[in-house]
PDB file of C-alpha atoms in Angstrom:
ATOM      1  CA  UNK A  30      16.006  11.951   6.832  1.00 54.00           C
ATOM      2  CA  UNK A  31      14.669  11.841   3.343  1.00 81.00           C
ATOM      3  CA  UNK A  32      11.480   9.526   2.462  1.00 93.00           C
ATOM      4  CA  UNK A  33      11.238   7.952  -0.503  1.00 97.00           C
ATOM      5  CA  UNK A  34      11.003   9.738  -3.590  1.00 97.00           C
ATOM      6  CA  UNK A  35       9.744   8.910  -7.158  1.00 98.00           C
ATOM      7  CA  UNK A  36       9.787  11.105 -10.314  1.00 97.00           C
ATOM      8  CA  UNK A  37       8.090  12.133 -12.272  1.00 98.00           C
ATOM      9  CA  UNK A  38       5.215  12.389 -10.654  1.00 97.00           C
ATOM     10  CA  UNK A  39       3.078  13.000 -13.490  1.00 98.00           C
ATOM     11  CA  UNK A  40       2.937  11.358 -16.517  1.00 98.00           C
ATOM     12  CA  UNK A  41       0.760  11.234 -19.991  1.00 98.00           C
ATOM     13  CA  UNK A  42       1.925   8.694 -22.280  1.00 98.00           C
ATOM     14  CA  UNK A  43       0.056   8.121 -25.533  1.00 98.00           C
ATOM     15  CA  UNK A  44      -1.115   4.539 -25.953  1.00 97.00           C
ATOM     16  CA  UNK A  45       1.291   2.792 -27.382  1.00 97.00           C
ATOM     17  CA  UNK A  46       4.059   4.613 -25.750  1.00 98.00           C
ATOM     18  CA  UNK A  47       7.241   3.440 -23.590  1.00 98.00           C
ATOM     19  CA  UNK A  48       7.445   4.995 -20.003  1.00 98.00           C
ATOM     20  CA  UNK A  49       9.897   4.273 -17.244  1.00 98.00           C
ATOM     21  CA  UNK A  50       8.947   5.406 -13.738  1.00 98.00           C
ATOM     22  CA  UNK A  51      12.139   5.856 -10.515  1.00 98.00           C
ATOM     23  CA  UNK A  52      12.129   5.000  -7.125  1.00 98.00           C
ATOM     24  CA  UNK A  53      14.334   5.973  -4.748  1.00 98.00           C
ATOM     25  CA  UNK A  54      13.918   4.613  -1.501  1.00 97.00           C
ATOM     26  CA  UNK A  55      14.980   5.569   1.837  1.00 96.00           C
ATOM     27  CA  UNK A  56      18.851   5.242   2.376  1.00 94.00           C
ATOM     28  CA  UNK A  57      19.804   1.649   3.780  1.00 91.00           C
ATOM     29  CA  UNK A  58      16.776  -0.282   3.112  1.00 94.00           C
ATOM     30  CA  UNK A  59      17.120  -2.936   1.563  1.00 94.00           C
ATOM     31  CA  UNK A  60      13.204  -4.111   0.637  1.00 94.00           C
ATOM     32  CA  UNK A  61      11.747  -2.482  -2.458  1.00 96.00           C
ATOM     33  CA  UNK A  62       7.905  -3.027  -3.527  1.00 96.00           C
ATOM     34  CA  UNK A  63       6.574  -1.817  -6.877  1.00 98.00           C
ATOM     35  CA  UNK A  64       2.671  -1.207  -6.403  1.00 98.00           C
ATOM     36  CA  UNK A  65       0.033  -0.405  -8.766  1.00 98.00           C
ATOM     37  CA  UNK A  66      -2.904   1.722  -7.514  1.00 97.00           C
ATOM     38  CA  UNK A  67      -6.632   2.410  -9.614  1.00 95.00           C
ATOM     39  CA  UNK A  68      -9.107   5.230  -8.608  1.00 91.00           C
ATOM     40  CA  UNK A  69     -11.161   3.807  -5.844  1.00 89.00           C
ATOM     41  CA  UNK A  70      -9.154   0.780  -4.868  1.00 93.00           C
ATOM     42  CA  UNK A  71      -6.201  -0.780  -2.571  1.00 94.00           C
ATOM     43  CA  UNK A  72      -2.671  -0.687  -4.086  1.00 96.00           C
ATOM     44  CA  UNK A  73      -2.220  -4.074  -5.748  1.00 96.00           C
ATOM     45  CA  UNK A  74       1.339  -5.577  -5.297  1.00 95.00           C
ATOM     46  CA  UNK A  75       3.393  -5.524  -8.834  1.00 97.00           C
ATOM     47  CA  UNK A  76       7.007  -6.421  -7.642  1.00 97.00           C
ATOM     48  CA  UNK A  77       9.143  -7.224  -4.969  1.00 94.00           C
ATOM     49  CA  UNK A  78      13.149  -6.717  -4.671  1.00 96.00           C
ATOM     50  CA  UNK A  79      15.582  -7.397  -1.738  1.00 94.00           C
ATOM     51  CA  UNK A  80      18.702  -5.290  -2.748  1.00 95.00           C
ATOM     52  CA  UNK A  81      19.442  -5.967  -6.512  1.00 96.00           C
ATOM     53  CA  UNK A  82      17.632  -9.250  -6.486  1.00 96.00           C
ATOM     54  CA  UNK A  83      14.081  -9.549  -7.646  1.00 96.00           C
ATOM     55  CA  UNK A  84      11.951 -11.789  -5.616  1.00 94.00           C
ATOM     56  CA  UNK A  85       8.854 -11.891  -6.796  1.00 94.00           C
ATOM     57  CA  UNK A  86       7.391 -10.462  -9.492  1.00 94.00           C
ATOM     58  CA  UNK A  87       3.889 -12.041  -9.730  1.00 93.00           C
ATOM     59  CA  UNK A  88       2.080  -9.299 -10.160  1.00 94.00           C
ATOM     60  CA  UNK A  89       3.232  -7.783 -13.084  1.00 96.00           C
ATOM     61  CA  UNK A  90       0.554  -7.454 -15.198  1.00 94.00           C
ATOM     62  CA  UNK A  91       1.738  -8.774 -18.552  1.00 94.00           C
ATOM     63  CA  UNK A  92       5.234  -9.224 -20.026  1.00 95.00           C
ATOM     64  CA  UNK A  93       5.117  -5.228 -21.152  1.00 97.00           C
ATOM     65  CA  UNK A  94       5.724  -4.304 -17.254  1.00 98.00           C
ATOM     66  CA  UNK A  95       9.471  -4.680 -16.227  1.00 97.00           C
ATOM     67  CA  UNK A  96      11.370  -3.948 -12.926  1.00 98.00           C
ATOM     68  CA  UNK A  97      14.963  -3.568 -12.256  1.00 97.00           C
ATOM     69  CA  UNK A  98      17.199  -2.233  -9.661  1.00 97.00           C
ATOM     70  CA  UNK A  99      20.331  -2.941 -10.798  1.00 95.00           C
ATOM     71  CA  UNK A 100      23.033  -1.758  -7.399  1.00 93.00           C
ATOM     72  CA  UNK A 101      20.340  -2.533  -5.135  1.00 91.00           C
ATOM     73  CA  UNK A 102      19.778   1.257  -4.564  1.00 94.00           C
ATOM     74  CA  UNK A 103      17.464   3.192  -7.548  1.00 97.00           C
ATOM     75  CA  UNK A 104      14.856   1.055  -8.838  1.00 98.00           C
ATOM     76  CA  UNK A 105      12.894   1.706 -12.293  1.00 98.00           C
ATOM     77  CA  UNK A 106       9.762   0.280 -13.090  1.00 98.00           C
ATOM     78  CA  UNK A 107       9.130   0.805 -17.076  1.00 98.00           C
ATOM     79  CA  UNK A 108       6.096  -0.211 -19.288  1.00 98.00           C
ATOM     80  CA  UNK A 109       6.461  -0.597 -22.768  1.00 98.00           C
ATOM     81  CA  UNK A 110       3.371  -0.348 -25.329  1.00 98.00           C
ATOM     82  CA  UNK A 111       1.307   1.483 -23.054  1.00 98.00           C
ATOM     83  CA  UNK A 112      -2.145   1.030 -23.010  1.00 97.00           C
ATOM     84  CA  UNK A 113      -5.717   2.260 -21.441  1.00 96.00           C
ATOM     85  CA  UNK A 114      -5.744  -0.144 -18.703  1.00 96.00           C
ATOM     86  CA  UNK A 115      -2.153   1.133 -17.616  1.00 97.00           C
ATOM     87  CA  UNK A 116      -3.469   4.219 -16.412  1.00 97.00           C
ATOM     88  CA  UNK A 117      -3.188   4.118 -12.494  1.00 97.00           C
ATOM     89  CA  UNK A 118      -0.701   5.418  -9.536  1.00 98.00           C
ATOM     90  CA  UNK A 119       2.487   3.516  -9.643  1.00 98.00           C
ATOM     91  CA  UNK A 120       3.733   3.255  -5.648  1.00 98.00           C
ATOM     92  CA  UNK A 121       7.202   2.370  -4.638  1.00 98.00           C
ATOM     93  CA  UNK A 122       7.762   1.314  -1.059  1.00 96.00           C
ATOM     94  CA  UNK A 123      10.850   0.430   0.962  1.00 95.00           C
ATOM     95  CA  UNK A 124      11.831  -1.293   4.525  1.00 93.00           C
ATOM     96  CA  UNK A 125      14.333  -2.376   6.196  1.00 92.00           C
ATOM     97  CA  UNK A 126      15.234  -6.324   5.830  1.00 86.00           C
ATOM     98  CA  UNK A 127      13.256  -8.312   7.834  1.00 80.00           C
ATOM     99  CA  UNK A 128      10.914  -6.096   8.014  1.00 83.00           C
ATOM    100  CA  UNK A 129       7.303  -5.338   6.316  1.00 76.00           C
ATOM    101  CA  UNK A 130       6.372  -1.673   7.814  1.00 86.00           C
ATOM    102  CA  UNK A 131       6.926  -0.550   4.270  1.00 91.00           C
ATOM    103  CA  UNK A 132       6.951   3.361   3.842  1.00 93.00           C
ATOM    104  CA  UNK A 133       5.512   4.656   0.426  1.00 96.00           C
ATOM    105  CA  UNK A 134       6.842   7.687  -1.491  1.00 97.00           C
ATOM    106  CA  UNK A 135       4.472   9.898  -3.512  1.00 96.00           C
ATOM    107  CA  UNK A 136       4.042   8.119  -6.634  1.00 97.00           C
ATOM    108  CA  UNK A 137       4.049   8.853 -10.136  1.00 98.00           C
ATOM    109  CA  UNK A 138       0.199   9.013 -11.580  1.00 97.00           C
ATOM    110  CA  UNK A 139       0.401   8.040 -15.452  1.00 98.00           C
ATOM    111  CA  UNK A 140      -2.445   8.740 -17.489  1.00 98.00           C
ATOM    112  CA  UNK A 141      -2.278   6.876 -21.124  1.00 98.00           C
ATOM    113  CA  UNK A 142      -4.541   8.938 -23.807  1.00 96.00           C
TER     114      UNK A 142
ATOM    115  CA  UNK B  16      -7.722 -16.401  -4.092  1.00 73.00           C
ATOM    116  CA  UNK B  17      -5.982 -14.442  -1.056  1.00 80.00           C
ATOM    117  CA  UNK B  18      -8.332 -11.834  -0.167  1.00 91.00           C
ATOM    118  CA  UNK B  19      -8.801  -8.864   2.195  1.00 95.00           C
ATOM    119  CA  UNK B  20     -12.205  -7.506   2.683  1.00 95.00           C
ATOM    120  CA  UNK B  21     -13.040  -3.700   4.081  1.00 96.00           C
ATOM    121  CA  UNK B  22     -16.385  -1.949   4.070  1.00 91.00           C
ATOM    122  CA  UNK B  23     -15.567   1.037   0.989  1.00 90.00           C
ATOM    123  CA  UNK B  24     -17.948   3.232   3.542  1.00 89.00           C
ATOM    124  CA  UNK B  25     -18.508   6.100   4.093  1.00 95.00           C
ATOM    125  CA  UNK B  26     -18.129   6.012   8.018  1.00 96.00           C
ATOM    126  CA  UNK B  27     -19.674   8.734   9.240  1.00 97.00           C
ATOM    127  CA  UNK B  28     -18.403   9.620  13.203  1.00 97.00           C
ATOM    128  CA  UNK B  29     -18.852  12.736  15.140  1.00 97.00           C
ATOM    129  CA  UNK B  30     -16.102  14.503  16.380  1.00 97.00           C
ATOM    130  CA  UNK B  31     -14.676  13.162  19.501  1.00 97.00           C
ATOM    131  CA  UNK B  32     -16.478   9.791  19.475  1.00 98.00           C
ATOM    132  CA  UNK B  33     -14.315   6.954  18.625  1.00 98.00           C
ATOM    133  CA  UNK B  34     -14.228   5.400  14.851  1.00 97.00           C
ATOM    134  CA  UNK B  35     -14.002   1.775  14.817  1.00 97.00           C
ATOM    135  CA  UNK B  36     -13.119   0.147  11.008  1.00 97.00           C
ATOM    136  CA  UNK B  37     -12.905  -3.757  10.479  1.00 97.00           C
ATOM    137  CA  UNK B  38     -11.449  -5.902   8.101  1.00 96.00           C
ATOM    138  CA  UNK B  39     -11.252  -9.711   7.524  1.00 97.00           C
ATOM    139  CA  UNK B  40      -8.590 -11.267   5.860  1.00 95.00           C
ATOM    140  CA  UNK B  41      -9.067 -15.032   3.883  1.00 93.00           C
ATOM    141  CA  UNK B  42      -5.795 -16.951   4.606  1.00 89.00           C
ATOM    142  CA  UNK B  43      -5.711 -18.391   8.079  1.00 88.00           C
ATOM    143  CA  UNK B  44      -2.048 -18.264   7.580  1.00 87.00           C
ATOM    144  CA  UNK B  45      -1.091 -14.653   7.718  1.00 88.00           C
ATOM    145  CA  UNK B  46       1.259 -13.134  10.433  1.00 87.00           C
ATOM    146  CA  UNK B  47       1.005  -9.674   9.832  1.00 92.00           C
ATOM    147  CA  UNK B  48      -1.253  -7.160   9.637  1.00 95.00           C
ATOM    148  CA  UNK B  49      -1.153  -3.193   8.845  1.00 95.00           C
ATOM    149  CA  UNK B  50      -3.397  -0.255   9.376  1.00 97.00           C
ATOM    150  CA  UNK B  51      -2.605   2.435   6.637  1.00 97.00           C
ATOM    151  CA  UNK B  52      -4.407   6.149   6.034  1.00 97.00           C
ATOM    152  CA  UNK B  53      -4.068   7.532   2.678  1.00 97.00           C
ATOM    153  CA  UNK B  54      -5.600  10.982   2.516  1.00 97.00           C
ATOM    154  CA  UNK B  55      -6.905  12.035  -0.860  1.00 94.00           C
ATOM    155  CA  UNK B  56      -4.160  12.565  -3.511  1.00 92.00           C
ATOM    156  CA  UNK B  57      -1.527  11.177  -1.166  1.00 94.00           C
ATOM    157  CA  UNK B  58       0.387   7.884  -0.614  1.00 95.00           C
ATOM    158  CA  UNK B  59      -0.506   5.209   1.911  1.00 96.00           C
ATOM    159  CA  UNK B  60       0.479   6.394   5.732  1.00 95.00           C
ATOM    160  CA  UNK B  61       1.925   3.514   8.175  1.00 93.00           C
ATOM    161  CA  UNK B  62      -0.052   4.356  11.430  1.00 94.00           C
ATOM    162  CA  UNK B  63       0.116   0.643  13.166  1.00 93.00           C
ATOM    163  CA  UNK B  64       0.928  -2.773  12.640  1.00 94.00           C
ATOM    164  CA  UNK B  65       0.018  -5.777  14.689  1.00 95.00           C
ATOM    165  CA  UNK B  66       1.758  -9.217  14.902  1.00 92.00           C
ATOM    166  CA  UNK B  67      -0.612 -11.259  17.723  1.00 92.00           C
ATOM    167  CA  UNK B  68      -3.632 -11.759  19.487  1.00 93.00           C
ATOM    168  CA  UNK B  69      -5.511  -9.122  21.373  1.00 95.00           C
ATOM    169  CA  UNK B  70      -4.864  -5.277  21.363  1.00 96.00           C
ATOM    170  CA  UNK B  71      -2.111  -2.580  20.530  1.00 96.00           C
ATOM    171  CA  UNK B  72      -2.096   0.671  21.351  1.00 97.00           C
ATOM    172  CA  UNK B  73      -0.612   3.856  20.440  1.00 96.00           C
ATOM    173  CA  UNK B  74      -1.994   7.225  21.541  1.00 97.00           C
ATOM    174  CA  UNK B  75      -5.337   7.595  19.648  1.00 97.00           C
ATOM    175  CA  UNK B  76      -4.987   4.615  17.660  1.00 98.00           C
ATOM    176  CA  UNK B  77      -5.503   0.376  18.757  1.00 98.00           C
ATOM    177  CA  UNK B  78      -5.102  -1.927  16.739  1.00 97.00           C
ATOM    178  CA  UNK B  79      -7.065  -5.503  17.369  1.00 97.00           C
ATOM    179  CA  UNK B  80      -5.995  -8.778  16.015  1.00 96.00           C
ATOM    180  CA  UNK B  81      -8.512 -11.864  16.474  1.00 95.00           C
ATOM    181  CA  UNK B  82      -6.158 -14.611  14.016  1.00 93.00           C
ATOM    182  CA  UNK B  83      -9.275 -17.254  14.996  1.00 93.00           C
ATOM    183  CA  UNK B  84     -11.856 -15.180  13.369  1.00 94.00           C
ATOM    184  CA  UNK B  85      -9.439 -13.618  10.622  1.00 95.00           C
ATOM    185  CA  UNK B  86     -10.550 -10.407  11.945  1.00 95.00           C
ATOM    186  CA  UNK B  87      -8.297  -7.231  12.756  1.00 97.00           C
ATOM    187  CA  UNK B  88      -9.539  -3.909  13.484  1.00 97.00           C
ATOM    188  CA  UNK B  89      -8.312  -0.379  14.108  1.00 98.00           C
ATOM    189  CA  UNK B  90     -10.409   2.070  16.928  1.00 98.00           C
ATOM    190  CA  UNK B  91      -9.574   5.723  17.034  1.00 98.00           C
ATOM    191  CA  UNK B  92     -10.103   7.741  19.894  1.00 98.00           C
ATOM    192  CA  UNK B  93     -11.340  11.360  20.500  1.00 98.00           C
ATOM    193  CA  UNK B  94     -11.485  11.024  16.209  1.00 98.00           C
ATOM    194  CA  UNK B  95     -10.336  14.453  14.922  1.00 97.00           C
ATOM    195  CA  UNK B  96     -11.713  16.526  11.253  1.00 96.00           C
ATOM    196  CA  UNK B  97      -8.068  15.615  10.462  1.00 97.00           C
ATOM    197  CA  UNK B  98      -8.722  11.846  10.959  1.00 98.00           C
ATOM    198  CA  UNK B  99     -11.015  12.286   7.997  1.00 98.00           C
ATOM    199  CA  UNK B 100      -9.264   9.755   5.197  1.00 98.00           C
ATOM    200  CA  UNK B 101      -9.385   6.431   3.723  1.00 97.00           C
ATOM    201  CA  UNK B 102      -8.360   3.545   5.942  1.00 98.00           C
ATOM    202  CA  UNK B 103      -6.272   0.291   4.029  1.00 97.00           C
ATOM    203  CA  UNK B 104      -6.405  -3.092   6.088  1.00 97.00           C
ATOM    204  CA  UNK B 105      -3.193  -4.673   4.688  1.00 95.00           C
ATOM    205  CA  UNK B 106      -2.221  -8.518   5.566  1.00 94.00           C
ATOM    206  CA  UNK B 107       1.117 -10.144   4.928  1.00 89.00           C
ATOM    207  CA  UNK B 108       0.999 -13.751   3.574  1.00 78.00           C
ATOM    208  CA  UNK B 109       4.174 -14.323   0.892  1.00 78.00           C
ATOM    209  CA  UNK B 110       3.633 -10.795  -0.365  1.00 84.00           C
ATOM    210  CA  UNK B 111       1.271  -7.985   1.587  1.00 88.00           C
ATOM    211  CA  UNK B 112      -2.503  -7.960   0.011  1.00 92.00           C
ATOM    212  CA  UNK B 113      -4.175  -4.568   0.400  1.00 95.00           C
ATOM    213  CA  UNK B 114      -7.879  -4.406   1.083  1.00 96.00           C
ATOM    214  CA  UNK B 115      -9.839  -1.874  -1.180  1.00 95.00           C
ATOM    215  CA  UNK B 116      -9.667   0.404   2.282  1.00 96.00           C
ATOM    216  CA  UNK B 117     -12.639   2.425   4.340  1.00 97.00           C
ATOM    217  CA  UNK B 118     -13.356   5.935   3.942  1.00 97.00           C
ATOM    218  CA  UNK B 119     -13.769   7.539   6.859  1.00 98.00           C
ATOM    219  CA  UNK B 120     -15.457  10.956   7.605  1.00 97.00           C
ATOM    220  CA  UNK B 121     -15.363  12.871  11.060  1.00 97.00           C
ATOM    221  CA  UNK B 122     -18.184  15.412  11.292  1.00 95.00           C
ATOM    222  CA  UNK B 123     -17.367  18.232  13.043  1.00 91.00           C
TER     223      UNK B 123
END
């Protein structure tokens, strides 16, 4: 079956841009986790939604990061103002409810210049 | 501060000789606990969890859990060139805290 997929997978903003990153996650799961990922380091949680419903979203960064998944399916994760310190891989994970063996798709990697 | 520590590394291991990578987790409360391997330019790879006390094995891979010393570990058998990645300790507590993960290198 497909994995979880996430598009694009590449992205350049310039600072000061708006970008909106998808997830897709794996069909029937109903878990979806928004991570954020520097060079170097462990992915650091961002968001959390169980089917359209969003959680938890203390990690966010700042009140320019904003998560939705609005039918509990396709989830987009969208910065506004982009700066410097935005520049990381962006992970989205899914699992089934109940559990937490979360399985990541590929990630987008967004460079802000 | 919730916090999941992990030697960055490098682990050097021969090929064949078994790889053994630690982490300790902060919150005495935790109840889960995941072994990930992200090779270079990929996404994190589930290869075990762990839920209680002692050991868990599958194939090359056992995990260890030790929830009085907030201490879980993964060994890996007979390591491989292909084993040759970065290891993330990650521990569930209200949302699932990554550790900074181990790079590991098999020599072959």
């Amino acid at each position: 079956g497909a994995g979880v997929s996430q598009s694009p997978r590449y992205k350049v903003a310039k600072r000061g841009q708006d970008v909106a990153l998808r997830c897709d996650p794996i069909s029937g799961h109903v878990s979806l986790f928004w991570y954020q990922q520097a060079l170097g380091q462990g992915p650091e949680f961002l968001t959390y939604f169980q089917n359209e419903a969003q959680l938890d979203k203390s990690g966010l960064p700042s009140d320019r990061f904003f998560a939705e998944r609005p039918e509990g399916s396709v989830s987009t994760l969208k910065i506004q103002r982009t700066q410097q310190e935005d520049s990381a891989v962006y992970l989205c994970a899914s699992s089934r409810q109940g559990s937490y063996e979360q399985y990541f798709g590929p990630g987008t990697r967004l460079t802000v210049t | 501060q919730k916090e999941v520590e992990q030697n960055s590394g490098p682990l050097s291991v021969p090929e064949g000789a078994i790889a053994s990578l630690n982490c300790t987790y902060s919150d005495r409360g935790s109840q889960s606990f995941f072994w990930y391997r992200q090779y270079s330019g990929k996404s994190p790879e589930l290869i075990m969890f762990i839920y209680s006390n002692g050991d868990k094995e599958d194939g090359r891979f056992t995990a260890q859990l030790n929830k009085a010393s907030q201490y879980v570990s993964l060994l890996i058998r007979d390591s491989q060139p292909s084993d040759s990645a970065t290891y993330l300790c990650a521990v569930k507590d209200d949302k699932i805290i990554f550790g900074k993960g181990t790079r590991l290198h098999i020599l072959p």
